[in-house]
CSV table of C-alpha atoms in Angstrom, one decimal:
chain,number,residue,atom,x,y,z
N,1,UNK,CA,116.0,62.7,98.5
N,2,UNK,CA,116.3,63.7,94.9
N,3,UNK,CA,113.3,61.7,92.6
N,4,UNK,CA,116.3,60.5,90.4
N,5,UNK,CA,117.6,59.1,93.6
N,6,UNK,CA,114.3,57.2,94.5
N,7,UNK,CA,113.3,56.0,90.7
N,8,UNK,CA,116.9,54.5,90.2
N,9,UNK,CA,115.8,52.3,93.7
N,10,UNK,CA,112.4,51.7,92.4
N,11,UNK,CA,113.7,50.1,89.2
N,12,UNK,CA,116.8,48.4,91.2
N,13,UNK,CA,114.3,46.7,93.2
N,14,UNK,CA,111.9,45.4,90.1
N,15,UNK,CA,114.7,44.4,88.8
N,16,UNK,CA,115.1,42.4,91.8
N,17,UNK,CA,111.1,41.5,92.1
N,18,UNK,CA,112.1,40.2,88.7
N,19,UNK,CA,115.1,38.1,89.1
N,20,UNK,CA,113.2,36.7,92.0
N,21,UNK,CA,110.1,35.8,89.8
N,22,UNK,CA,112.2,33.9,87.5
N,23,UNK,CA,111.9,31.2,89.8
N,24,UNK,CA,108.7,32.0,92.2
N,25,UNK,CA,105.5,31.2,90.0
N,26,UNK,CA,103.2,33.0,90.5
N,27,UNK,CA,103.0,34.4,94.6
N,28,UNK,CA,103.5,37.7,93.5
N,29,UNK,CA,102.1,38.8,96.8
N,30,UNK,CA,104.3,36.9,98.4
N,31,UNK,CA,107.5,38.2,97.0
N,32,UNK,CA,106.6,41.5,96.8
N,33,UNK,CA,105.9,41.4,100.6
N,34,UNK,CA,109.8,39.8,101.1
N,35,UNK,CA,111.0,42.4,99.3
N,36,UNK,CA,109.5,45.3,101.7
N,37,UNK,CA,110.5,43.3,104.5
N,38,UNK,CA,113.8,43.5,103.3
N,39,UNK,CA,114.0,47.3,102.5
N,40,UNK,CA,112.8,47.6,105.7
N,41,UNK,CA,115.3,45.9,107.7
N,42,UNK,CA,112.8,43.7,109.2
N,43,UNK,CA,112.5,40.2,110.0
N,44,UNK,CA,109.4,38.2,108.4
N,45,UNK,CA,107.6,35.2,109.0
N,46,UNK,CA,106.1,32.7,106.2
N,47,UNK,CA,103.2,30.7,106.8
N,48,UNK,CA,102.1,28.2,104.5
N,49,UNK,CA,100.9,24.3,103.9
N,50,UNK,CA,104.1,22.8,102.4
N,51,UNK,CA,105.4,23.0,99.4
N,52,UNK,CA,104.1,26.2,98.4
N,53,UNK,CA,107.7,27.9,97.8
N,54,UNK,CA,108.1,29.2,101.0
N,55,UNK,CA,112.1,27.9,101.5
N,56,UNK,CA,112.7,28.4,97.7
N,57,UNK,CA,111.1,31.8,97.7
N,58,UNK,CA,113.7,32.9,100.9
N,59,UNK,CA,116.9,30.7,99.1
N,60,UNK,CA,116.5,32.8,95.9
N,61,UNK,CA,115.9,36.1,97.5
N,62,UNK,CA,119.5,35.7,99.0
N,63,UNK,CA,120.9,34.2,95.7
N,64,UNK,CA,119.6,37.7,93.9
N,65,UNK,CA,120.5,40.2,97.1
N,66,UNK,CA,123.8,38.4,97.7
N,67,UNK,CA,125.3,38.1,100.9
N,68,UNK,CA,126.2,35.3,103.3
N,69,UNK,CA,122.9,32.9,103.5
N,70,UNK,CA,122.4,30.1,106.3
N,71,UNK,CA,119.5,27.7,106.5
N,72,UNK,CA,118.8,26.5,110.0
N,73,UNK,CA,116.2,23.7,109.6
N,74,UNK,CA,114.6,23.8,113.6
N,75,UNK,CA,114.0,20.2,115.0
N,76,UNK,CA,112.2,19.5,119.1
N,77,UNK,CA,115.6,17.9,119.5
N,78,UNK,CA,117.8,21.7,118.4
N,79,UNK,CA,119.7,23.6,121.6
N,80,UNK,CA,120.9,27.3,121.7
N,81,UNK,CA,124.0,26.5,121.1
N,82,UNK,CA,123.0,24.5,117.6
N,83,UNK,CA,122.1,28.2,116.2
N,84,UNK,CA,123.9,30.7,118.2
N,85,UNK,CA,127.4,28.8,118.7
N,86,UNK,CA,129.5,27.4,122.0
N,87,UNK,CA,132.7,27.1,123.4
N,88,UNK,CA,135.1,24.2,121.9
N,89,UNK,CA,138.0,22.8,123.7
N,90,UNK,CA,141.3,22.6,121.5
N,91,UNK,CA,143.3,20.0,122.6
N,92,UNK,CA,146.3,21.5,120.1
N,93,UNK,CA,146.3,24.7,122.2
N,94,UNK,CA,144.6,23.5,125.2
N,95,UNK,CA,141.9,25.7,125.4
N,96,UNK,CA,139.0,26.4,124.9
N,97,UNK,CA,137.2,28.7,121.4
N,98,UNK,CA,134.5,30.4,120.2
N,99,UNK,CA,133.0,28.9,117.7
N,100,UNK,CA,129.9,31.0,116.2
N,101,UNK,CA,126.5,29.4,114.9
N,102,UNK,CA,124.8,29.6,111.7
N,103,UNK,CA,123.3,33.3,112.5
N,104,UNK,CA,126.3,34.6,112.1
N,105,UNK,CA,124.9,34.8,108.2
N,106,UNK,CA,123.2,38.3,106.4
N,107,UNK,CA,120.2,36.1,105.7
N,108,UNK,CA,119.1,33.6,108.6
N,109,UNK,CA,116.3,31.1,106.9
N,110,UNK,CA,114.5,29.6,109.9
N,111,UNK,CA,112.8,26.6,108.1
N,112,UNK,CA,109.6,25.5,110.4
N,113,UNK,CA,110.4,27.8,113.4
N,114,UNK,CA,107.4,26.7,115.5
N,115,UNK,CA,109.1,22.8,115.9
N,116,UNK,CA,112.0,24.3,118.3
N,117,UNK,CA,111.8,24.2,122.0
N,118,UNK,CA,111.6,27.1,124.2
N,119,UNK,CA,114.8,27.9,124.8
N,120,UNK,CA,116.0,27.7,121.1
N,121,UNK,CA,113.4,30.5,121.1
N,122,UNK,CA,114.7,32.4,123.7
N,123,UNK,CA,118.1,32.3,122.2
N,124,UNK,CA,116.6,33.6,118.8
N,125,UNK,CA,114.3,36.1,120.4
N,126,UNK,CA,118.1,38.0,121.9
N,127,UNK,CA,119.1,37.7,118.1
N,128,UNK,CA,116.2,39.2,116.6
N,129,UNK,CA,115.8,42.0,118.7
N,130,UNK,CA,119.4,42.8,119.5
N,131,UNK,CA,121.0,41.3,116.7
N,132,UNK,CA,123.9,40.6,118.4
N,133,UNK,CA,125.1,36.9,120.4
N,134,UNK,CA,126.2,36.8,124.2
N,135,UNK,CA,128.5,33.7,124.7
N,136,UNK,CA,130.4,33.1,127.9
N,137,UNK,CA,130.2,36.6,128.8
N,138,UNK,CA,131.3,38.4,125.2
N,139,UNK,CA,129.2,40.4,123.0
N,140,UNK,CA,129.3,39.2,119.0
N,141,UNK,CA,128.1,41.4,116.7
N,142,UNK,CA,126.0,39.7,113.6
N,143,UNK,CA,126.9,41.4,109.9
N,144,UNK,CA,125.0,43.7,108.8
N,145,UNK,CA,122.3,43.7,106.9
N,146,UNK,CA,120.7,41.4,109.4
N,147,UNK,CA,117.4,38.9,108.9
N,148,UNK,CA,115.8,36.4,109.8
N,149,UNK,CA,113.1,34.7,107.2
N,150,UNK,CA,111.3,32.3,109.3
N,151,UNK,CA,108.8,29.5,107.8
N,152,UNK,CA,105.9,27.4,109.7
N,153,UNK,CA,103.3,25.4,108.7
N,154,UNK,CA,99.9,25.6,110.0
N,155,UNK,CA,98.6,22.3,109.4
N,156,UNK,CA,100.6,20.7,112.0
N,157,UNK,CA,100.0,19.7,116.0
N,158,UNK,CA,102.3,17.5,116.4
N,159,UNK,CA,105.9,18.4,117.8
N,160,UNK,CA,105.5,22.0,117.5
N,161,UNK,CA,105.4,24.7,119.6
N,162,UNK,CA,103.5,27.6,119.2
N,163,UNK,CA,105.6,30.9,118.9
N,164,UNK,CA,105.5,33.0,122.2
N,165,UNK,CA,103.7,36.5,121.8
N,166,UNK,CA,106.8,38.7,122.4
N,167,UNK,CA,108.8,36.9,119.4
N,168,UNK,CA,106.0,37.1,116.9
N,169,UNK,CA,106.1,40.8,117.7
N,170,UNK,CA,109.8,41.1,116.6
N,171,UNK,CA,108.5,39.8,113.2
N,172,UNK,CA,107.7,43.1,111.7
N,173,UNK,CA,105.3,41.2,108.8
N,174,UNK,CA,103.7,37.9,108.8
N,175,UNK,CA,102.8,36.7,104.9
N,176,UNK,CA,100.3,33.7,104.7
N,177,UNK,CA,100.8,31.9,101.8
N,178,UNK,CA,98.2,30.0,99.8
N,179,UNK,CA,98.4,27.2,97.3
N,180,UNK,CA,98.6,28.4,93.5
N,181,UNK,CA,95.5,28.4,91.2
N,182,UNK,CA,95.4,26.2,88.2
N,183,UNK,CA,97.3,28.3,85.6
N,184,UNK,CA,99.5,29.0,88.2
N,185,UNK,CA,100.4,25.4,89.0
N,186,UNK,CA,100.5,24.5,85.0
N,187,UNK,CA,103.4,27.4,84.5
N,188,UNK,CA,104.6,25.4,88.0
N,189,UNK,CA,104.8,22.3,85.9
N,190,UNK,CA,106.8,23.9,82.8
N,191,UNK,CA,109.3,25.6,84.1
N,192,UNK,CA,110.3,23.6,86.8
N,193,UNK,CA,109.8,20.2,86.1
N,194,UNK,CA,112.9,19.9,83.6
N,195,UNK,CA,115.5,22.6,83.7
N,196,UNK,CA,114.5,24.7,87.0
N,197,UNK,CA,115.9,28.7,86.5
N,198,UNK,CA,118.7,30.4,88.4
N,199,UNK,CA,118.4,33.8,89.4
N,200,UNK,CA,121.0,36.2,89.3
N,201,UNK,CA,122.4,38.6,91.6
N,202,UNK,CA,121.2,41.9,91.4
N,203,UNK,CA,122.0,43.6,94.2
N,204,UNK,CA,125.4,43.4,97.6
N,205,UNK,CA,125.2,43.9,101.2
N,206,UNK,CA,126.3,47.6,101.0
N,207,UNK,CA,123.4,48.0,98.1
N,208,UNK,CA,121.3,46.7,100.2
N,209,UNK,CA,122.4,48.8,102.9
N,210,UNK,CA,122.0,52.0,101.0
N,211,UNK,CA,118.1,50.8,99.9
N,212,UNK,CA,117.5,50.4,103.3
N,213,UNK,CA,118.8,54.2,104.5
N,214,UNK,CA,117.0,55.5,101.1
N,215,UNK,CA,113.6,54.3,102.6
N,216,UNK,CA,114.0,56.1,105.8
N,217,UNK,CA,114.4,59.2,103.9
N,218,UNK,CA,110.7,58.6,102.4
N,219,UNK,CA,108.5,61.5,103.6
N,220,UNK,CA,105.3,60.4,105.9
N,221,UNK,CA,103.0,63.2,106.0
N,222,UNK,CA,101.4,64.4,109.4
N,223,UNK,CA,98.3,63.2,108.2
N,224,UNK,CA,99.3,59.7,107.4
N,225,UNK,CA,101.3,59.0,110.8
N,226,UNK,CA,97.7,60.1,112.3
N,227,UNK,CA,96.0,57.1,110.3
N,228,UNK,CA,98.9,55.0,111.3
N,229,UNK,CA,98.1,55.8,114.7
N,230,UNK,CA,94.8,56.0,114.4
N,231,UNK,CA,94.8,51.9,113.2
N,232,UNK,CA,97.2,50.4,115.9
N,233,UNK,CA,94.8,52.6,118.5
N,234,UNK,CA,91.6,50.7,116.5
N,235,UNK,CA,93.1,47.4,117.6
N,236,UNK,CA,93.4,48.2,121.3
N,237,UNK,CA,90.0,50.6,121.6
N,238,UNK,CA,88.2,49.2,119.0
N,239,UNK,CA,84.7,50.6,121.0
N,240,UNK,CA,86.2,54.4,120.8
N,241,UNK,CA,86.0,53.8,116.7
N,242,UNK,CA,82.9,52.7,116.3
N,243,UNK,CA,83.5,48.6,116.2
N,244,UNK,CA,81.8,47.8,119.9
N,245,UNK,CA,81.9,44.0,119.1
N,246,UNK,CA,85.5,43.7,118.3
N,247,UNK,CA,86.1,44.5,122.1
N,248,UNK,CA,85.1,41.0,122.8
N,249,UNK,CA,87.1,39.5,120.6
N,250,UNK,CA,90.7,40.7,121.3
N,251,UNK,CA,92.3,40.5,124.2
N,252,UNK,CA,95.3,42.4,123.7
N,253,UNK,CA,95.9,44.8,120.3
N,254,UNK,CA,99.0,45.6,118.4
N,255,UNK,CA,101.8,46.5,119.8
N,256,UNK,CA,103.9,50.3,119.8
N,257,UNK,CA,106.2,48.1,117.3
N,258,UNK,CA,103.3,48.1,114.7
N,259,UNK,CA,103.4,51.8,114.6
N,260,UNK,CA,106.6,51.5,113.7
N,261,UNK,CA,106.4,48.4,112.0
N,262,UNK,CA,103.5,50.3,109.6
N,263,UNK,CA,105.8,53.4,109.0
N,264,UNK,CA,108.7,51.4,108.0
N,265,UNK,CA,106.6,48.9,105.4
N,266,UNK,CA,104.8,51.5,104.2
N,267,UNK,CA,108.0,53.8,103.1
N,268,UNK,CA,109.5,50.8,101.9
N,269,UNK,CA,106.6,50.0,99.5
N,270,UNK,CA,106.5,53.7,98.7
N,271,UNK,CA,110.3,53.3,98.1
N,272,UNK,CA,109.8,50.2,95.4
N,273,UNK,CA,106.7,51.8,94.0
N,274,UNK,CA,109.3,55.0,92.8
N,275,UNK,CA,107.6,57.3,95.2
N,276,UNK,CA,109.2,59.9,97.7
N,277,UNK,CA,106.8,59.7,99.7
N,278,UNK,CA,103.9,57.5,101.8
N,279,UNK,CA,100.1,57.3,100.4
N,280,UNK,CA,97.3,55.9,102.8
N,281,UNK,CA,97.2,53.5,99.8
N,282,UNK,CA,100.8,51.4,101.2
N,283,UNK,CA,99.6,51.7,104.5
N,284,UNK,CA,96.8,49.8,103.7
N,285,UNK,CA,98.8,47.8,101.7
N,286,UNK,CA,100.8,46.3,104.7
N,287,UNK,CA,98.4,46.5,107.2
N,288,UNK,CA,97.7,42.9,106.8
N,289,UNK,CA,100.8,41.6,107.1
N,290,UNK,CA,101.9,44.0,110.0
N,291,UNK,CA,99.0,43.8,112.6
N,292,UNK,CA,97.8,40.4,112.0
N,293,UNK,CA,99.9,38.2,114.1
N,294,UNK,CA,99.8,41.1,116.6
N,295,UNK,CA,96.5,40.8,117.8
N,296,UNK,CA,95.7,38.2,120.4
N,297,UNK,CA,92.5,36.7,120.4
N,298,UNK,CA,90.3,36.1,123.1
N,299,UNK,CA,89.6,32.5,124.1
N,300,UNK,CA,85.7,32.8,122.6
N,301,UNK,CA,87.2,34.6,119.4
N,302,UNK,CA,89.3,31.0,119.4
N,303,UNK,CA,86.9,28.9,119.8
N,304,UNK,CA,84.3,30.6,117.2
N,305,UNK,CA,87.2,30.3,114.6
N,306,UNK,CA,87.5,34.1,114.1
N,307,UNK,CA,91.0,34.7,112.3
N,308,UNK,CA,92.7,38.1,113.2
N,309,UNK,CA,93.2,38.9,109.4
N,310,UNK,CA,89.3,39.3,109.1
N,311,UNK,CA,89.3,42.0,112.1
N,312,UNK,CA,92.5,43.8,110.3
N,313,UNK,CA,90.1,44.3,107.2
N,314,UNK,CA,87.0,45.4,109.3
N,315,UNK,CA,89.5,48.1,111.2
N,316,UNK,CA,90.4,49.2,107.6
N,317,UNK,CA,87.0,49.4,106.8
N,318,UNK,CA,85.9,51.4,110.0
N,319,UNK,CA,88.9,53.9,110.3
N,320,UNK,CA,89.0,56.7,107.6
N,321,UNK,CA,92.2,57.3,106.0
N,322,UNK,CA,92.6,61.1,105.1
N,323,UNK,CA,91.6,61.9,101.9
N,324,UNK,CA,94.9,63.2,99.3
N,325,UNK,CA,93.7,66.2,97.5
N,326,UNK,CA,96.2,67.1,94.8
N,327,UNK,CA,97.1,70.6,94.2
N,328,UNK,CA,97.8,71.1,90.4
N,329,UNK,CA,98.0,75.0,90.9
N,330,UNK,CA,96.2,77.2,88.1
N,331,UNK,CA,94.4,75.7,85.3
């Protein structure tokens, strides 16, 4: 890819970052993190105590990216066919159609996933991983660009149901979302308490598209697909790299989707950062958000309120990335 090529994405995504931070206060974590998710063509789940922006945040991304946009608010009493779509008899023709869901949308907001039943789950889990919708015996294809932004709160016991392992895997980052700090929640207080902003569209679905096919062309050195490798290995052998005591606290590492999960986040971020091509630095950068809801804890790691983002930072810690040594030829 020619650098021209990858600065004019860089500054066409900050100029969505911006557009998107109009509205967003602060949370720059947070929207930075949406914004790989999306280059990346992956779905991502939001976690946070409400009203910390997470709908708003999702809402206004679509507003500046364009595209069709369909919020699905998840109830215990939603079925399959309340997302995904059913068959409706016409009395007019005397037959029966196809009508499709809500997913049938570029950007699916999932508001408070973890309150739908099993099989709403199930039905999601087919349109997250094959983005496509099986209804009396057809194939529907969703539009492309495809994903699904899916918020939870963590506070809550009551009437939710805790997402399965296999479908938090499909989620190729998981962003936690804390509560703004003071000067935060002043600028909070100004800006939205009278005449709230409206971002503007930056970008279309065939922009998007082409963003998307620019960040596969990032380069990932040998060396930093080792590290890759070399962190998703950590989680499942964490004895072999010197972190004995982690053993005992997971029961089952990251996934092969995390390899792939890391490579794909990491050129992304490399991608909106003007770069052509992928540092240890990004890796790092998206580790967090990428093996976190991956690891399963064992039931005393549960009880002894160990959270998985802590061991994500100690296999940073204990697994060396390779070290960058830049050639600047002759002095």
């Amino acid at each position: 890819m020619a650098e021209h090529e990858t600065g004019s994405s860089g500054a066409l995504l900050e100029q969505t970052l911006g557009e998107v931070r109009k509205v967003i206060v602060g949370q720059e974590h947070m929207v930075e993190r949406l914004v790989v998710a999306l280059v990346a063509g992956g779905h991502c789940l939001l976690e946070g105590v409400p009203g910390v922006a997470k709908t708003l945040a999702v809402s206004s991304l679509a507003q500046v990216t364009g595209g069709t946009f369909a919020r699905i608010q998840f109830t215990p009493d939603l079925v399959p066919s309340d997302i995904v779509g059913t068959r409706i008899y016409r009395p007019s023709s005397e037959k029966f159609d196809v009508e499709l869901g809500p997913v049938f949308a570029n950007f699916v907001l999932a508001d408070e996933i973890n309150r739908a039943p099993a099989k709403v789950q199930s039905a999601l889990l087919e349109v997250m991983a094959e983005r496509q919708v099986s209804l009396t015996g057809q194939t529907y294809r969703l539009p492309r660009p495809f994903i699904v932004l899916a918020t939870q709160n963590p506070i809550e016991s009551e009437g939710v149901y805790p997402l399965p392992e296999a479908q938090r895997d499909r989620f190729l980052m998981k962003i936690n979302i804390p509560y703004p700090d003071a000067h935060d929640e002043l600028a909070i207080l100004r800006r939205m308490s009278v005449d709230p902003p409206v971002p503007q569209q930056v970008l279309d679905p065939e922009m998007l598209l082409g963003l998307q096919r620019a960040a596969e062309q990032i380069t990932v050195h040998e060396l930093v697909a080792d590290y890759i490798v070399r962190l998703v290995m950590a989680t499942r052998q964490p004895a072999a790299y010197r972190m004995p005591d982690l053993a005992a606290l997971i029961e089952i590492g990251a996934s092969p989707r995390a390899t792939l999960g890391l490579v794909s986040a990491a050129r992304a971020l490399a991608l909106l950062r003007g770069r052509e091509f992928v540092l240890p630095e990004d890796v790092r950068d998206v580790a967090r958000e990428v093996l976190t809801h991956r690891i399963v804890l064992t039931f005393d790691a549960v009880a002894d309120g160990i959270d998985q983002s802590e061991l994500v930072d100690r296999i940073l810690a204990c697994v060396p990335p390779p070290r960058v040594v830049w050639n600047h030829g002759p002095s």
